[in-house]
Tab-separated table of C-alpha atoms in Angstrom:
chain	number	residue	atom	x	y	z
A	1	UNK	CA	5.140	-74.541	-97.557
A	2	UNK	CA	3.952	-71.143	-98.610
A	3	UNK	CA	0.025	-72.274	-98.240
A	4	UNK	CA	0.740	-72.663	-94.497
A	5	UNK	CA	3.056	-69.858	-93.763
A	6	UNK	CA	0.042	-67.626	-95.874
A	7	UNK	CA	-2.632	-68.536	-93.512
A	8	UNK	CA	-0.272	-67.167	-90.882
A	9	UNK	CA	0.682	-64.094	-92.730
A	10	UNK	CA	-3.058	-63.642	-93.236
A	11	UNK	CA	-3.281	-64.087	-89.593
A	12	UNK	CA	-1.315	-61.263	-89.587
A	13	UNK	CA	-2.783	-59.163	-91.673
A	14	UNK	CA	-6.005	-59.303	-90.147
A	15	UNK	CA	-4.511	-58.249	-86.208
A	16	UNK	CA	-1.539	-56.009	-87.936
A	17	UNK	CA	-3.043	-54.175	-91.020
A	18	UNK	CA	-2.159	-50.554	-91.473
A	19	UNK	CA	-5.091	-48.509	-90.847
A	20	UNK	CA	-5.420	-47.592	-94.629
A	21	UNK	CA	-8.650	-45.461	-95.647
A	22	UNK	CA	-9.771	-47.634	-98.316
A	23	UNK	CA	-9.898	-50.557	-96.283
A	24	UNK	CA	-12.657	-49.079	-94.433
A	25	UNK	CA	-15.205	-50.711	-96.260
A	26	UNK	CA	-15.357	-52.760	-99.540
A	27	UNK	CA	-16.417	-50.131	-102.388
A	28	UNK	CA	-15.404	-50.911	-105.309
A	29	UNK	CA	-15.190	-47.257	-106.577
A	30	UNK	CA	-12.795	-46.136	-103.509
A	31	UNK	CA	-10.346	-49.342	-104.163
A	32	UNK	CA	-10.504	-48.629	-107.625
A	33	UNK	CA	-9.285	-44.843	-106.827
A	34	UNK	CA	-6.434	-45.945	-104.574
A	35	UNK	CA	-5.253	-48.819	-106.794
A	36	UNK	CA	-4.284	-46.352	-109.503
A	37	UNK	CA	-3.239	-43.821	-107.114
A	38	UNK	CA	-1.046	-45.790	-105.568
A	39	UNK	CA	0.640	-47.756	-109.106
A	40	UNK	CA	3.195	-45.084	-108.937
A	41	UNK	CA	2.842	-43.921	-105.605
A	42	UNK	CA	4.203	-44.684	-101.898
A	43	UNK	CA	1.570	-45.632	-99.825
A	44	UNK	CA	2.194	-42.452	-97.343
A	45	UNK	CA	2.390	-39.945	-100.123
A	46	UNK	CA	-0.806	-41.845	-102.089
A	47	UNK	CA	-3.101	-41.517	-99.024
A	48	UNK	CA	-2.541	-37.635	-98.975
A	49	UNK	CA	-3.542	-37.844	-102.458
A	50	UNK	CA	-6.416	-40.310	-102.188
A	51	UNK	CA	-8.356	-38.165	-99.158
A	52	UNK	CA	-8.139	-34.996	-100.944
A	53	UNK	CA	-9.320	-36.797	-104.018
A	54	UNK	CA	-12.530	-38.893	-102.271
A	55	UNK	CA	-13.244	-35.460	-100.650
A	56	UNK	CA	-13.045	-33.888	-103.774
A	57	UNK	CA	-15.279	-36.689	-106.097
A	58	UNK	CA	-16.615	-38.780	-103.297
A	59	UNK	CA	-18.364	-41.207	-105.602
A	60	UNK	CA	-18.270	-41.717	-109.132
A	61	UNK	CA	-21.637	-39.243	-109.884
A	62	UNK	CA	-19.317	-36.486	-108.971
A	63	UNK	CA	-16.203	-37.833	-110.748
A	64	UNK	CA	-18.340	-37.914	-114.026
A	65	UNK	CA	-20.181	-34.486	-113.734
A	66	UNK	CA	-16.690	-32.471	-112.716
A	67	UNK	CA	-14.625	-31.165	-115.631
A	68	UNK	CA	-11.655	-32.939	-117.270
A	69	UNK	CA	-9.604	-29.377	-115.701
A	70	UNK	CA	-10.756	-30.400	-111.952
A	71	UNK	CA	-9.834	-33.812	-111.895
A	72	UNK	CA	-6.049	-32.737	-113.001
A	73	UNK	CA	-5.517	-29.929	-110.510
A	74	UNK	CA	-6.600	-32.711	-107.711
A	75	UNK	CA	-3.863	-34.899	-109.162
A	76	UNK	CA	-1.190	-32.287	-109.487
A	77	UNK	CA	2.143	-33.039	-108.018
A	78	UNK	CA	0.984	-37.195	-108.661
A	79	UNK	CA	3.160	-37.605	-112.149
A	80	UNK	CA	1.555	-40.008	-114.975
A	81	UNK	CA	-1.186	-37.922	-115.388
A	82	UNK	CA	-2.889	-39.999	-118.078
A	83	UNK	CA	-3.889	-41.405	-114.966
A	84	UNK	CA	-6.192	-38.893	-114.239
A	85	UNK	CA	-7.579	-38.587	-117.371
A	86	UNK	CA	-8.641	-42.512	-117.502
A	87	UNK	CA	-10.294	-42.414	-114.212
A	88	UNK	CA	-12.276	-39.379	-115.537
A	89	UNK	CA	-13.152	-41.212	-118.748
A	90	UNK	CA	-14.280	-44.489	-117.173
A	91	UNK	CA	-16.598	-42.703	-114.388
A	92	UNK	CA	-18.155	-41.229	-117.941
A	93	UNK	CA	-18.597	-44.646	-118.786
A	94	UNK	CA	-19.781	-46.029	-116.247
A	95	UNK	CA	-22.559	-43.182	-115.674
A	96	UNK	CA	-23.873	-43.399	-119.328
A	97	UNK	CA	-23.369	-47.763	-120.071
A	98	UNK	CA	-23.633	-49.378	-117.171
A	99	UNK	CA	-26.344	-47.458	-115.414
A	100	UNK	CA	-23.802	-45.854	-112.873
A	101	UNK	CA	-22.566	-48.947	-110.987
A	102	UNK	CA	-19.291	-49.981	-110.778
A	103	UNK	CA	-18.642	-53.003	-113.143
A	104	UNK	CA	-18.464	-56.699	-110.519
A	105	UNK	CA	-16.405	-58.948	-112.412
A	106	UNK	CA	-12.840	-59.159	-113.603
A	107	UNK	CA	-14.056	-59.301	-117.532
A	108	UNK	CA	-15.880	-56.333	-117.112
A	109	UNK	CA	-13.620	-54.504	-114.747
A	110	UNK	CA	-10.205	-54.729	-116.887
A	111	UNK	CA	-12.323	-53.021	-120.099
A	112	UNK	CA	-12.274	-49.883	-118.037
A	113	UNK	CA	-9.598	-47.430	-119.439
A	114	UNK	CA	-6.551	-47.379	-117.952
A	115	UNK	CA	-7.163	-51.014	-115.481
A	116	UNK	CA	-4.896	-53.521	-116.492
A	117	UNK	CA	-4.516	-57.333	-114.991
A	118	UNK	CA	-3.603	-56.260	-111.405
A	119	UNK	CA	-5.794	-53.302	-111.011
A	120	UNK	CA	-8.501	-55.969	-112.267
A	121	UNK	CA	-7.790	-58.523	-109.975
A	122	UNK	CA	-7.137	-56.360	-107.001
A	123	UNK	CA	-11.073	-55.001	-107.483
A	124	UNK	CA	-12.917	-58.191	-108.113
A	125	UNK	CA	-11.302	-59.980	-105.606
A	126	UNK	CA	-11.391	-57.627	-102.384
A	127	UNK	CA	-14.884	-56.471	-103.321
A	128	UNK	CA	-16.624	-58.935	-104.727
A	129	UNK	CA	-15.033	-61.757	-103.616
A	130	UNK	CA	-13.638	-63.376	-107.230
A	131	UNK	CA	-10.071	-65.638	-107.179
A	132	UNK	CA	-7.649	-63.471	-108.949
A	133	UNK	CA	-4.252	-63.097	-108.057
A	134	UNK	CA	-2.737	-60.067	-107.387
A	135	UNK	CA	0.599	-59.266	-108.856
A	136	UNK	CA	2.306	-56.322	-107.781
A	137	UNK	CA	5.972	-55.086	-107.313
A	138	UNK	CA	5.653	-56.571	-103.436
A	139	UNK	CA	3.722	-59.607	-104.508
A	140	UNK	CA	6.844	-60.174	-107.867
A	141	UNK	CA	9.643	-59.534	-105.093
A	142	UNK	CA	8.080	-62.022	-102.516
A	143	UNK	CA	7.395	-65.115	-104.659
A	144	UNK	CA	10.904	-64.771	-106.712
A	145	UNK	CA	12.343	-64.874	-103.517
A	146	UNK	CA	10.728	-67.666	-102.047
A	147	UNK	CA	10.609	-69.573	-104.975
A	148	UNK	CA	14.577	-68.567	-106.338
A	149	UNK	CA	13.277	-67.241	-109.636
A	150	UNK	CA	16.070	-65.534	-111.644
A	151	UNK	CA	13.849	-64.946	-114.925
A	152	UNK	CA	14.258	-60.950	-114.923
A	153	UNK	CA	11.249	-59.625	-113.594
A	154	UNK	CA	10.375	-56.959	-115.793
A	155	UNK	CA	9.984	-59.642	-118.123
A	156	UNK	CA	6.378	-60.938	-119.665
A	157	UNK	CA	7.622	-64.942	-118.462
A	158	UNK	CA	8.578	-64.143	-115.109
A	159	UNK	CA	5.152	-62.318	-114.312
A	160	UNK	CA	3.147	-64.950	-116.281
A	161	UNK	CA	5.372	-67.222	-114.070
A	162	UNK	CA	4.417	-65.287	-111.093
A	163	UNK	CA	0.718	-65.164	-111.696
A	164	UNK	CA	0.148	-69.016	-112.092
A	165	UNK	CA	2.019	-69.435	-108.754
A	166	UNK	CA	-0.362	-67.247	-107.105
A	167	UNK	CA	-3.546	-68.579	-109.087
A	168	UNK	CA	-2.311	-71.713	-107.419
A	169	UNK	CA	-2.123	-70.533	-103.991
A	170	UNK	CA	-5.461	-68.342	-103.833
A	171	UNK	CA	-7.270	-71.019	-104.824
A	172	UNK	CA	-6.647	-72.998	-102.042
A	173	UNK	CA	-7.673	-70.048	-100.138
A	174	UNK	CA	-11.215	-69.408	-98.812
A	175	UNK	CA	-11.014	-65.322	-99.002
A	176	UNK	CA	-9.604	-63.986	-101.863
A	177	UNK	CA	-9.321	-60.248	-101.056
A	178	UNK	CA	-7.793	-61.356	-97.629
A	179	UNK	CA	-5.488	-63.269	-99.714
A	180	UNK	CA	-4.316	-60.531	-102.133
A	181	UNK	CA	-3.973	-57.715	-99.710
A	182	UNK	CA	-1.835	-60.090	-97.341
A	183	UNK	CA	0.667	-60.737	-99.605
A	184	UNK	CA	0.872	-57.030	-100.596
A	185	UNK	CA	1.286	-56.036	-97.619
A	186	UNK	CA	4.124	-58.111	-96.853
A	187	UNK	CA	6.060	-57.541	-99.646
A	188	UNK	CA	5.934	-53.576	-98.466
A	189	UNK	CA	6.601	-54.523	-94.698
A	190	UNK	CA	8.775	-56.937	-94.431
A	191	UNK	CA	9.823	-58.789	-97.733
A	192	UNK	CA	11.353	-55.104	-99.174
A	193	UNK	CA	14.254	-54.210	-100.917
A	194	UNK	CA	16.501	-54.752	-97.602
A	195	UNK	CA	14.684	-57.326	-95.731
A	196	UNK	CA	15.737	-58.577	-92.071
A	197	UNK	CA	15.515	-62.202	-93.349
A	198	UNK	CA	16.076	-63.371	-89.694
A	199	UNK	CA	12.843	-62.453	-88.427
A	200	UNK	CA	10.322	-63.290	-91.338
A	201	UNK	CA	8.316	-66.664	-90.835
A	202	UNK	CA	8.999	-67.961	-94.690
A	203	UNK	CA	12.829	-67.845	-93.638
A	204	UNK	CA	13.324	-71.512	-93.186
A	205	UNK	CA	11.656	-72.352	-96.711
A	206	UNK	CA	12.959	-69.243	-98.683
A	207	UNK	CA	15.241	-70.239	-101.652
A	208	UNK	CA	16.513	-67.095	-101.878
A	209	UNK	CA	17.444	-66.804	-97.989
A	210	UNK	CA	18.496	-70.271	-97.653
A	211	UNK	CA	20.969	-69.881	-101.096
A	212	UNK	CA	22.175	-66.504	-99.707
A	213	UNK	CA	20.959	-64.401	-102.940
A	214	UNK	CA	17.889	-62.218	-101.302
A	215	UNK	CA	20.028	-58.891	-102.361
A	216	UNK	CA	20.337	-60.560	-106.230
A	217	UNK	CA	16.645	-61.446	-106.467
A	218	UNK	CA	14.587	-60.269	-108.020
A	219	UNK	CA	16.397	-59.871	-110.810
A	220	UNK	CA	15.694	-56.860	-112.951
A	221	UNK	CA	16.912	-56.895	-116.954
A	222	UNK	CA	19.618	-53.752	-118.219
A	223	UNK	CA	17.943	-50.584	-117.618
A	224	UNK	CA	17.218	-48.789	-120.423
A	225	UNK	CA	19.448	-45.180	-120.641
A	226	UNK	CA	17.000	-42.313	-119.369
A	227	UNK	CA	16.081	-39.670	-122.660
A	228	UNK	CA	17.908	-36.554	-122.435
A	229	UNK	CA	15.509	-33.520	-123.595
A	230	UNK	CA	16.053	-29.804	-123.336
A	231	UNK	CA	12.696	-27.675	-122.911
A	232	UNK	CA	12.991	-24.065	-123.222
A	233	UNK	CA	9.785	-22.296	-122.411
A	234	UNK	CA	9.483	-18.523	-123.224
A	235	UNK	CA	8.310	-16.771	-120.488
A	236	UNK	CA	7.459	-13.281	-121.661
A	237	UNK	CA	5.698	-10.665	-119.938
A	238	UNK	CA	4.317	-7.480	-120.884
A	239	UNK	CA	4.090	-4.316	-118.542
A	240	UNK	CA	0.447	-4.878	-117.585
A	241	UNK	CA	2.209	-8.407	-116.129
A	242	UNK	CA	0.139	-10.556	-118.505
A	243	UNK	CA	1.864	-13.756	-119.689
A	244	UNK	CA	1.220	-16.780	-122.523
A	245	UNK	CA	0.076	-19.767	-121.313
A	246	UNK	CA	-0.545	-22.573	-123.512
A	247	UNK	CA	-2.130	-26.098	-122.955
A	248	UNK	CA	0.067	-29.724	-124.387
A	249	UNK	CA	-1.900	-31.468	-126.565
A	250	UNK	CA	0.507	-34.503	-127.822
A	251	UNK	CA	0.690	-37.336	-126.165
A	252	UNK	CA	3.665	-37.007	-123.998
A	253	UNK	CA	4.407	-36.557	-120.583
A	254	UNK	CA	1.980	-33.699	-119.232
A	255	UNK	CA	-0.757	-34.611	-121.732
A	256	UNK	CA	-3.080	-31.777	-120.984
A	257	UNK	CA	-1.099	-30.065	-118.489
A	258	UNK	CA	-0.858	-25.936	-119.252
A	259	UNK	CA	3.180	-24.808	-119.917
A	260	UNK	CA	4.407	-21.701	-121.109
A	261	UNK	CA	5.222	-21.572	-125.035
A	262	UNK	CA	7.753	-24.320	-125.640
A	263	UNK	CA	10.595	-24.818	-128.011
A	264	UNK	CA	12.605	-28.598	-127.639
A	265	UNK	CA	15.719	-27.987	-128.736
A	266	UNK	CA	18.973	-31.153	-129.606
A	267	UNK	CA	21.187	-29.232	-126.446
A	268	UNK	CA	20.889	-25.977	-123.775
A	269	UNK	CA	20.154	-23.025	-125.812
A	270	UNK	CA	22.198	-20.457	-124.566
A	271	UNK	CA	20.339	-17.324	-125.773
A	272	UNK	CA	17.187	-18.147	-127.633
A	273	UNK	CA	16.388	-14.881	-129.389
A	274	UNK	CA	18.220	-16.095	-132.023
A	275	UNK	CA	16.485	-18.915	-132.824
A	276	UNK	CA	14.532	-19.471	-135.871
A	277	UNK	CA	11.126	-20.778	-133.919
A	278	UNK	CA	11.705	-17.905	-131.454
A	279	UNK	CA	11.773	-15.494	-134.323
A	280	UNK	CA	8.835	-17.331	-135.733
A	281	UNK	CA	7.247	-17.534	-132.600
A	282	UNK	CA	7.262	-13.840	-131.891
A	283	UNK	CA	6.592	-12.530	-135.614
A	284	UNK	CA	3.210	-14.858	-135.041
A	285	UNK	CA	2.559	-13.159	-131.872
A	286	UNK	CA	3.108	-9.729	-133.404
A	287	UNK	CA	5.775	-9.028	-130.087
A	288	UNK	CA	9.245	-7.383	-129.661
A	289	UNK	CA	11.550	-8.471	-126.920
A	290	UNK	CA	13.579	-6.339	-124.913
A	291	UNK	CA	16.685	-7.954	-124.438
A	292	UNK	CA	18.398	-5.676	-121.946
A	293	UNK	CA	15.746	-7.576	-119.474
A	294	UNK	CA	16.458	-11.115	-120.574
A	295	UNK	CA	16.824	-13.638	-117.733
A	296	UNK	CA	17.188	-17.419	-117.369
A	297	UNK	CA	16.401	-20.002	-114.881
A	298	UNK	CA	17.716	-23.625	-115.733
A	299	UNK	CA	16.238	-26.946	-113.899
A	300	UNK	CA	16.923	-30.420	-114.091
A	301	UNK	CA	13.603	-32.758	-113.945
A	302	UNK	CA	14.329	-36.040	-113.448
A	303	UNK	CA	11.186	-38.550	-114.755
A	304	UNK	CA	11.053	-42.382	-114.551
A	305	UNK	CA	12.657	-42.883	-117.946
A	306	UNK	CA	13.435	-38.883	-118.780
A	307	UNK	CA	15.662	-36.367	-117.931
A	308	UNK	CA	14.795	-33.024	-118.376
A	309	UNK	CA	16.818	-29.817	-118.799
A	310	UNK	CA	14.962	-27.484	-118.468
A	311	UNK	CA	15.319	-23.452	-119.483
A	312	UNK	CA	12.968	-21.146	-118.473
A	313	UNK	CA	13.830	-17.578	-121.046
A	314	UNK	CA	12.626	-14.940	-118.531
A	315	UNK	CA	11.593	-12.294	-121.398
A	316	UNK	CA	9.821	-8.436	-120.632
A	317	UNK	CA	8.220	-7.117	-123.645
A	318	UNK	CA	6.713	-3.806	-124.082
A	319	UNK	CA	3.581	-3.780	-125.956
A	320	UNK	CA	0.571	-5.541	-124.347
A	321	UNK	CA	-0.252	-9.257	-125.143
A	322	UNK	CA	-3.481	-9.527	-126.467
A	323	UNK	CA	-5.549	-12.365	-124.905
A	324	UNK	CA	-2.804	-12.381	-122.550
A	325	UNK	CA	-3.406	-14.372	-118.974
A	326	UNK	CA	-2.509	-11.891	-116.004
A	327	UNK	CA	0.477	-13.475	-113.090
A	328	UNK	CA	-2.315	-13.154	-110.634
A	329	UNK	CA	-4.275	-15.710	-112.605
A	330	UNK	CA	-1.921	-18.444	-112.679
A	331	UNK	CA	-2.580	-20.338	-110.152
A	332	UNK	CA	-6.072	-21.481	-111.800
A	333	UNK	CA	-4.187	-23.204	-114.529
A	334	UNK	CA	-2.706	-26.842	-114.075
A	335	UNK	CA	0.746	-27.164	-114.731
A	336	UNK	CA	3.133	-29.753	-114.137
A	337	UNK	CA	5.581	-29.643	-111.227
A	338	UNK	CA	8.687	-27.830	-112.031
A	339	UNK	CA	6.329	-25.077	-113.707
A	340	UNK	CA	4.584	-24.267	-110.611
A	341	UNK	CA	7.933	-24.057	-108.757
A	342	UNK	CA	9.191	-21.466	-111.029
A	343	UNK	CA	6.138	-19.794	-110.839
A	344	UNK	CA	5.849	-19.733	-107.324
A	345	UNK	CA	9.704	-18.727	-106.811
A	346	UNK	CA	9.869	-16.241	-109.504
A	347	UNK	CA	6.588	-14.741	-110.711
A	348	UNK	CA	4.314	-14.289	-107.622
């Protein structure tokens, strides 16, 4: 059954694996960095990511000591920037409560912020050896397959479902990182989305192949209908070409990312001078806008569950801005994606 075909995928592995730099040796605090680099990230776009990172904070001394500001502006362009943030916090932790070495057991490893079940057991079992299945998107798609599981798998059964299967299997193993990473790896090479069923060694065995429903498993429940939300940031500029730049502080998408002053409105605005929180918005900021100069620049943002219309109000004004923050400056600030395109197309 799957045991056997494993050993051969594992096999595999060993002769085949990409050439991935984490795999270079066993630290826990590099697999740790790629395993939440890579939960929302291809593997070719996450490794760009990851070297600049390790480069950047090549242990977790230097993660701890760097500022909260540094850590984001390595991880622009990533997305889920809480991310970030978590990483930063836990190297804290780990510097000041567990005497600066990387926690060495499941228990211990999933109480660090932002590590849930899989980032857990993909740490304790490649580094220090513990049984703990992994279950990822590649690991889900595999064993529904094999095993015909219809349960949707965005569901809490299916991946409870999932994990015992794998619990299961990895104990019968005698290398549980070997295990895990195997059956990662060929979920991403050659159980994907559009397998070629023909050639893959689980063929014979595969409910899913054998029942002709590969393309309907796994099966995902309704998706839920992206949010529609209209962003219209004021971009105003005085003649000394100093701007307001402000920092997000709720916790939304682009928690602690810098943005230009923002007003959400229900739908487009088509000309937000006269808006009440413009006029509020300006009174506070003791400006006048010259609206012979008014321009507008409108982007759509698409996010995982979020679609974004954005409005950028292109605004001159003609007093100085006091504490204002000069064009030439604004590449030292860490904003989100879209912003920095703007910026770079428009201001600079």
């Amino acid at each position: 059954g799957l045991l056997g075909s494993e050993m051969c995928i594992r096999h595999r592995y060993i002769n085949n694996k990409r050439d991935l730099p984490w795999r270079e040796n066993k630290d826990p605090y590099r697999v740790w960095i790629s395993e939440i680099i890579l939960q929302q990230t291809r593997v070719v776009q996450g490794t760009k990511y990851y070297n600049k990172f390790i480069k950047k904070f090549p242990n977790i001394q230097s993660l701890a000591s760097s500022k909260e500001s540094e850590v984001l502006n390595i991880w622009k362009g990533l997305g889920y920037y809480n991310r970030a943030i978590n990483l930063h916090k836990s190297s804290q932790d780990i510097i000041s409560n567990l005497d600066g070495k990387f926690p060495e057991t499941y228990d211990e490893i999933i109480k660090l912020k932002g590590v849930g079940d899989y980032t857990a057991s993909a740490i304790s079992s490649i580094c220090f050896n513990e049984f703990n299945p992994v279950v990822d998107g590649n690991v889900l798609r595999l064993l529904s397959r094999y095993y015909g599981l219809k349960t949707p798998i965005d569901s809490l059964n299916a991946q409870r479902k999932i994990k015992e299967i794998g619990q299961k299997l990895i104990n019968k193993t005698n290398n549980p990182g070997d295990f895990n990473q195997s059956m990662m790896e060929f979920g991403a090479l050659v159980c994907t989305p559009f397998p070629d069923c023909e050639s893959c060694v689980f063929s014979s065995k595969c409910i899913a192949f054998n029942k002709k429903e590969v393309e309907i498993i796994p099966v995902k429940s309704k998706k839920k209908k992206s949010k529609e939300r209209f962003f219209n940031y004021i971009v105003c500029i005085d003649n000394n070409h100093n701007t307001i730049v402000n920092k997000r502080s709720n916790k939304d998408i682009w928690y602690k990312l810098n943005e230009f002053p923002l007003i959400e409105s229900k739908r487009e605005i088509k000309n937000i001078t006269t808006l009440p929180e413009f006029k509020e918005f300006t009174k506070s900021k003791s400006i006048v806008i010259n609206e012979e100069k008014y321009k507008k620049e409108r982007i759509k943002h698409i996010l995982s569950h979020q679609i974004l219309y954005i409005t950028f109000h292109h605004l001159s004004i003609d007093q100085d801005i006091s504490q204002g923050v000069h064009l030439s400056n604004l590449n030292k600030y860490n904003f989100p994606v879209p912003i920095t395109n703007f910026i770079n197309k428009l201001l600079i």
